[in-house]
Short mmCIF file of C-alpha atoms in Angstrom, two decimals:
data_model
loop_
_atom_site.label_atom_id
_atom_site.label_comp_id
_atom_site.label_asym_id
_atom_site.label_seq_id
_atom_site.Cartn_x
_atom_site.Cartn_y
_atom_site.Cartn_z
CA ALA A 1 -0.03 0.03 -0.07
CA PRO A 2 1.19 3.58 -0.67
CA ALA A 3 2.57 5.01 2.35
CA ALA A 4 4.56 8.43 3.10
CA ASP A 5 8.13 8.10 2.91
CA ASN A 6 8.72 11.06 5.69
CA ALA A 7 5.52 11.37 7.46
CA ALA A 8 7.02 13.25 10.27
CA VAL A 9 7.67 16.24 7.86
CA SER A 10 4.81 18.36 7.00
CA ALA A 11 4.49 19.47 3.33
CA ASP A 12 3.56 22.92 4.45
CA ASP A 13 7.14 23.23 5.91
CA ILE A 14 8.64 22.67 2.56
CA PRO A 15 8.88 25.67 -0.01
CA ASP A 16 6.49 25.49 -3.02
CA GLU A 17 9.40 27.34 -4.97
CA MET A 18 13.14 26.07 -4.74
CA THR A 19 16.40 27.22 -6.33
CA SER A 20 18.30 24.38 -8.00
CA ALA A 21 22.20 24.58 -7.86
CA ASP A 22 22.33 23.75 -11.52
CA GLY A 23 19.01 25.14 -12.71
CA LYS A 24 17.75 21.47 -13.39
CA TYR A 25 14.72 20.13 -11.66
CA GLN A 26 14.61 16.39 -11.34
CA VAL A 27 10.93 16.01 -10.11
CA ALA A 28 8.19 18.24 -11.83
CA PHE A 29 4.51 18.88 -11.17
CA VAL A 30 2.14 20.02 -13.90
CA THR A 31 -0.92 21.33 -12.37
CA ASP A 32 -4.53 20.66 -13.24
CA VAL A 33 -6.99 23.69 -13.71
CA GLY A 34 -7.37 25.88 -10.81
CA THR A 35 -4.50 27.20 -8.56
CA LEU A 36 -1.68 25.28 -6.97
CA LYS A 37 -2.71 26.17 -3.31
CA ASP A 38 -6.14 25.10 -3.94
CA LYS A 39 -6.17 23.28 -0.70
CA SER A 40 -7.67 20.29 -2.61
CA PHE A 41 -6.39 18.23 -5.59
CA ASN A 42 -3.54 20.27 -6.92
CA GLN A 43 -2.22 21.01 -3.45
CA GLY A 44 -2.50 17.46 -2.16
CA THR A 45 -0.74 16.03 -5.33
CA TYR A 46 2.20 18.65 -5.12
CA ASP A 47 2.51 17.91 -1.48
CA GLY A 48 3.53 14.47 -2.44
CA VAL A 49 6.02 15.87 -5.05
CA LYS A 50 7.50 18.05 -2.16
CA LEU A 51 7.68 15.42 0.41
CA TYR A 52 9.53 12.77 -1.94
CA ALA A 53 11.85 15.46 -3.15
CA ASN A 54 12.57 16.79 0.21
CA ALA A 55 13.20 13.21 1.69
CA ASN A 56 15.34 12.11 -1.16
CA GLY A 57 17.56 15.03 -2.05
CA LYS A 58 15.78 15.89 -5.57
CA ALA A 59 15.22 19.14 -7.00
CA TYR A 60 11.70 19.94 -7.73
CA LYS A 61 9.59 22.56 -9.51
CA TYR A 62 5.87 23.12 -10.39
CA TYR A 63 4.51 24.18 -13.74
CA GLN A 64 1.03 25.99 -14.24
CA PRO A 65 -0.53 25.76 -17.79
CA ALA A 66 -1.10 29.30 -19.08
CA ASN A 67 -4.55 30.46 -19.24
CA GLY A 68 -5.70 29.12 -15.71
CA SER A 69 -8.88 27.45 -15.79
CA ASN A 70 -9.26 27.88 -19.71
CA ALA A 71 -5.94 26.22 -20.33
CA THR A 72 -5.82 24.26 -23.69
CA ASP A 73 -4.09 21.14 -24.55
CA ASP A 74 -1.35 23.09 -26.07
CA ASP A 75 -0.90 25.06 -22.87
CA ARG A 76 -0.56 22.01 -20.97
CA ILE A 77 1.90 20.56 -23.60
CA ASP A 78 4.11 23.72 -23.26
CA ALA A 79 4.12 23.05 -19.36
CA ALA A 80 5.08 19.56 -19.58
CA THR A 81 7.66 20.20 -22.29
CA LEU A 82 9.23 22.89 -20.33
CA ALA A 83 9.54 20.51 -17.29
CA CYS A 84 11.28 18.02 -19.57
CA GLU A 85 13.65 20.64 -20.98
CA ASN A 86 14.44 21.69 -17.41
CA GLY A 87 15.77 18.35 -16.61
CA ALA A 88 12.85 16.40 -15.20
CA GLU A 89 13.33 12.69 -14.71
CA VAL A 90 9.67 12.23 -13.39
CA VAL A 91 6.87 14.45 -14.30
CA VAL A 92 3.62 14.36 -12.26
CA ALA A 93 0.73 15.60 -14.03
CA ALA A 94 -2.70 16.21 -12.44
CA GLY A 95 -6.19 15.76 -13.65
CA PHE A 96 -7.92 13.73 -16.59
CA MET A 97 -7.53 16.83 -18.91
CA GLN A 98 -3.76 16.05 -19.29
CA GLU A 99 -4.20 13.02 -21.56
CA ALA A 100 -3.48 14.85 -24.72
CA ALA A 101 -0.42 16.65 -23.30
CA LEU A 102 0.82 13.26 -21.82
CA LYS A 103 0.67 11.53 -25.30
CA ALA A 104 2.42 14.28 -26.86
CA THR A 105 5.14 14.93 -24.24
CA ALA A 106 5.70 11.22 -23.36
CA THR A 107 6.29 10.48 -27.11
CA LYS A 108 8.77 13.18 -27.57
CA TYR A 109 10.57 12.26 -24.35
CA PRO A 110 10.64 8.50 -24.16
CA ASP A 111 13.38 8.47 -21.38
CA VAL A 112 11.32 10.64 -19.00
CA HIS A 113 8.49 8.89 -16.82
CA PHE A 114 5.22 10.52 -16.34
CA ILE A 115 2.79 9.79 -13.50
CA PHE A 116 -0.74 10.52 -14.48
CA ILE A 117 -2.93 11.33 -11.34
CA ASP A 118 -6.35 10.70 -11.72
CA GLY A 119 -5.40 8.83 -15.07
CA TYR A 120 -5.31 5.80 -16.95
CA PRO A 121 -2.89 4.20 -19.75
CA VAL A 122 -2.15 6.51 -22.54
CA ALA A 123 -1.58 5.22 -26.15
CA GLY A 124 0.63 6.83 -28.68
CA ASP A 125 -0.21 7.61 -32.31
CA ASP A 126 0.37 4.12 -33.25
CA GLY A 127 -1.97 2.75 -30.78
CA ASN A 128 0.33 1.08 -28.49
CA VAL A 129 0.25 2.11 -24.87
CA LEU A 130 3.09 4.28 -23.74
CA LYS A 131 5.17 2.50 -21.33
CA ASN A 132 6.64 5.70 -19.59
CA VAL A 133 3.10 6.75 -18.55
CA ALA A 134 1.86 5.40 -15.29
CA GLY A 135 -1.99 5.97 -14.60
CA ILE A 136 -2.87 6.20 -11.14
CA ALA A 137 -6.55 6.50 -10.01
CA PHE A 138 -8.58 6.28 -6.69
CA ASP A 139 -11.68 4.52 -5.77
CA GLU A 140 -13.39 7.73 -4.73
CA GLN A 141 -16.85 6.10 -4.73
CA GLN A 142 -15.65 4.34 -1.58
CA SER A 143 -14.64 7.47 0.47
CA GLY A 144 -17.85 9.29 -1.07
CA TYR A 145 -20.11 6.36 0.19
CA LEU A 146 -18.55 6.55 3.51
CA ALA A 147 -19.29 10.54 3.66
CA GLY A 148 -22.89 10.00 2.54
CA TYR A 149 -23.69 7.23 5.12
CA ALA A 150 -21.87 9.17 7.90
CA ALA A 151 -23.67 12.33 7.38
CA VAL A 152 -27.08 10.68 7.26
CA MET A 153 -26.20 8.44 10.38
CA GLU A 154 -25.02 11.82 11.94
CA GLY A 155 -28.67 13.15 11.70
CA TYR A 156 -28.70 15.12 8.51
CA THR A 157 -31.56 14.22 6.24
CA LYS A 158 -31.35 16.85 3.17
CA LEU A 159 -27.97 16.83 1.60
CA GLY A 160 -26.59 18.23 -1.60
CA PHE A 161 -23.66 17.59 -3.99
CA THR A 162 -21.83 19.87 -6.15
CA GLY A 163 -18.91 18.90 -8.30
CA GLY A 164 -16.77 20.55 -10.78
CA GLY A 165 -16.08 19.99 -14.58
CA GLY A 166 -19.80 19.85 -15.75
CA GLY A 167 -20.12 16.20 -14.81
CA ASP A 168 -17.33 15.05 -17.17
CA ASN A 169 -14.76 14.48 -14.26
CA PRO A 170 -14.52 10.86 -13.82
CA ALA A 171 -13.23 11.38 -10.33
CA CYS A 172 -16.02 13.93 -9.31
CA VAL A 173 -18.57 11.50 -10.73
CA ARG A 174 -17.29 8.59 -8.70
CA PHE A 175 -17.16 10.58 -5.50
CA GLY A 176 -20.93 11.69 -6.21
CA TYR A 177 -22.33 8.34 -7.07
CA GLY A 178 -20.67 6.88 -3.88
CA PHE A 179 -22.04 9.74 -1.85
CA VAL A 180 -25.47 9.20 -2.93
CA GLN A 181 -25.41 5.46 -2.67
CA GLY A 182 -24.11 5.67 0.94
CA ALA A 183 -26.73 8.36 1.83
CA ASP A 184 -29.47 5.99 0.34
CA ALA A 185 -28.26 3.32 2.34
CA ALA A 186 -29.00 5.30 5.40
CA ALA A 187 -32.01 6.98 3.83
CA MET A 188 -32.11 10.72 2.93
CA ASN A 189 -33.14 13.20 0.10
CA TYR A 190 -30.65 15.45 -1.78
CA SER A 191 -30.08 18.04 -4.28
CA TRP A 192 -27.48 17.61 -7.01
CA LEU A 193 -25.79 19.91 -9.52
CA TYR A 194 -22.48 20.07 -11.30
CA GLY A 195 -20.56 23.36 -11.70
CA SER A 196 -19.25 24.51 -14.99
CA SER A 197 -15.64 24.51 -13.74
CA PHE A 198 -13.74 24.00 -10.64
CA SER A 199 -13.29 27.50 -9.68
CA ALA A 200 -14.84 29.58 -6.94
CA SER A 201 -17.60 32.05 -8.04
CA ASN A 202 -20.30 34.30 -7.07
CA GLU A 203 -22.75 32.21 -9.06
CA LEU A 204 -21.85 29.02 -7.06
CA GLN A 205 -22.06 30.75 -3.67
CA THR A 206 -25.43 32.04 -4.57
CA MET A 207 -26.55 28.48 -5.63
CA ALA A 208 -25.07 27.17 -2.44
CA THR A 209 -26.84 29.74 -0.29
CA GLY A 210 -30.19 29.10 -1.94
CA TRP A 211 -29.74 25.33 -1.29
CA TYR A 212 -29.25 26.11 2.63
CA THR A 213 -32.15 28.62 2.60
CA ASN A 214 -34.30 25.91 1.30
CA GLY A 215 -33.28 23.29 3.89
CA THR A 216 -30.36 21.64 2.63
CA GLU A 217 -28.16 20.80 5.68
CA VAL A 218 -24.89 19.54 4.29
CA ILE A 219 -23.42 20.05 0.80
CA PHE A 220 -20.59 17.70 -0.34
CA CYS A 221 -18.46 19.95 -2.41
CA CYS A 222 -16.24 18.15 -4.83
CA GLY A 223 -14.13 20.48 -7.01
CA GLY A 224 -10.87 22.17 -5.83
CA GLY A 225 -11.49 25.88 -5.83
CA MET A 226 -15.23 25.60 -5.49
CA PHE A 227 -14.85 24.82 -1.87
CA SER A 228 -14.30 28.47 -0.89
CA SER A 229 -17.69 29.60 -2.33
CA VAL A 230 -19.59 26.73 -0.69
CA ALA A 231 -17.84 27.34 2.58
CA ALA A 232 -18.61 30.87 2.51
CA ALA A 233 -22.29 30.17 1.94
CA ALA A 234 -22.42 27.72 4.84
CA GLY A 235 -20.81 30.06 7.23
CA ALA A 236 -23.34 32.65 6.17
CA GLU A 237 -26.34 30.33 6.47
CA ASP A 238 -25.31 28.08 9.46
CA GLY A 239 -24.91 25.18 7.01
CA LYS A 240 -22.46 22.20 6.76
CA VAL A 241 -19.85 21.12 4.45
CA ILE A 242 -18.22 17.74 3.34
CA GLY A 243 -14.70 18.50 2.14
CA VAL A 244 -12.95 16.55 -0.67
CA ASP A 245 -9.63 14.83 -1.72
CA VAL A 246 -7.77 16.18 1.51
CA ASP A 247 -8.87 16.91 4.95
CA GLN A 248 -10.59 20.37 4.55
CA SER A 249 -11.60 20.44 8.34
CA PHE A 250 -8.75 23.25 9.08
CA GLU A 251 -10.27 25.50 6.28
CA SER A 252 -13.55 26.14 7.70
CA SER A 253 -15.56 25.32 11.19
CA SER A 254 -18.62 24.27 8.69
CA VAL A 255 -16.74 20.99 7.52
CA ILE A 256 -18.06 18.09 9.32
CA THR A 257 -15.60 15.54 7.51
CA SER A 258 -13.84 15.08 4.24
CA ALA A 259 -13.96 12.45 1.69
CA MET A 260 -10.29 11.94 1.20
CA LYS A 261 -8.04 10.23 -1.12
CA GLY A 262 -4.31 9.73 -0.51
CA LEU A 263 -2.91 11.99 -3.19
CA ALA A 264 0.24 12.88 -1.37
CA ASP A 265 1.10 9.33 -0.40
CA ALA A 266 0.24 7.77 -3.62
CA THR A 267 2.37 10.52 -5.51
CA GLN A 268 5.30 9.73 -3.45
CA TRP A 269 4.82 6.04 -3.78
CA ALA A 270 4.73 6.46 -7.73
CA ILE A 271 7.78 8.76 -7.86
CA GLY A 272 9.46 6.06 -5.64
CA GLN A 273 8.80 3.41 -8.14
CA HIS A 274 10.99 5.52 -10.85
CA TYR A 275 13.93 5.89 -8.30
CA ALA A 276 13.67 2.30 -6.88
CA GLY A 277 13.99 1.02 -10.53
CA SER A 278 10.59 -0.67 -10.28
CA TRP A 279 8.85 1.45 -13.02
CA ASP A 280 7.71 -1.46 -15.01
CA ALA A 281 5.30 -2.33 -12.23
CA ILE A 282 3.28 0.74 -13.00
CA GLY A 283 4.29 1.95 -16.34
CA GLY A 284 1.87 1.47 -19.15
CA THR A 285 -0.75 0.16 -16.69
CA SER A 286 -3.65 1.46 -14.66
CA THR A 287 -3.33 1.53 -10.93
CA SER A 288 -6.45 2.07 -8.64
CA LEU A 289 -6.16 2.75 -5.10
CA GLY A 290 -8.91 2.32 -2.62
CA ALA A 291 -9.81 1.30 0.79
CA LYS A 292 -7.78 -1.97 0.57
CA ASP A 293 -4.59 0.29 0.00
CA ASN A 294 -5.59 2.81 2.78
CA ALA A 295 -5.75 5.32 0.18
CA VAL A 296 -9.47 6.60 0.34
CA GLY A 297 -11.37 7.19 3.72
CA LEU A 298 -12.56 9.87 6.12
CA PRO A 299 -10.44 11.68 8.76
CA THR A 300 -11.71 10.34 11.92
CA ALA A 301 -9.34 12.16 14.09
CA THR A 302 -10.61 15.60 12.98
CA TRP A 303 -14.16 15.18 12.01
CA SER A 304 -16.84 16.82 14.09
CA LEU A 305 -19.36 13.92 13.83
CA GLN A 306 -20.86 13.12 17.22
CA ASN A 307 -23.46 10.38 16.52
CA TRP A 308 -21.88 7.91 14.28
CA SER A 309 -18.42 6.19 14.39
#
């Protein structure tokens, strides 16, 4: 099972920016849409990059594709290409929208290993799977199920779900389906709506405020930067929030628990396969990590649930 190589060190204590003595950065991170410090998907993945690099004496750097939430495949290709030109031995790319960029850059740089977080095997132009790309996915439906079940057992009977990407993001869909199944198993009713992106917005905050005003007690917010808008609405309306990807209880008192996936640990583990000479075990394949790997779950030490355990 994936496990942190240096659990005693906090990623927050490791600088996001570093200076390399020779201008080369061995471990690179290409962000998904949204900001690096999204307190969710990007940040959780980059934490793993920093923790591994810090523990193993590697230079590291992050690359954000141009145009933010409107980044194109060309923007992602440019970011990954720059990472390779800057000496990357391993490139960690976050988010399912990286597929086209990974196809292009992994083909151009066959000696570089690419870790596709929330991803899957990627084929080249000849139809053959690229052996230097490792797809790492998570069984998000499992932690979503636990979050839905726990919320209802806590006594909440009207739940909401909002996810990013307009319903096209596989991880958000898995989180949401699991959430509904868990809640259904405990009996409840719910509201459901995908946001068009993964960003905070006045429109999202207004929507969440309306849900809380109409009786929704808890919203499971599954979409990176969207969290701040939903948390703001929850704070104003005395509502509750379920966080996603990482333990978000530290970001708002409205958070009752978080449906987590071990982004940092999985990222460290996958980078470690490269440096241990074990890349063949994950390259060109799909690895899906779930409860059996201790890779998804709820943060029992920090949740505010009182009635269910």
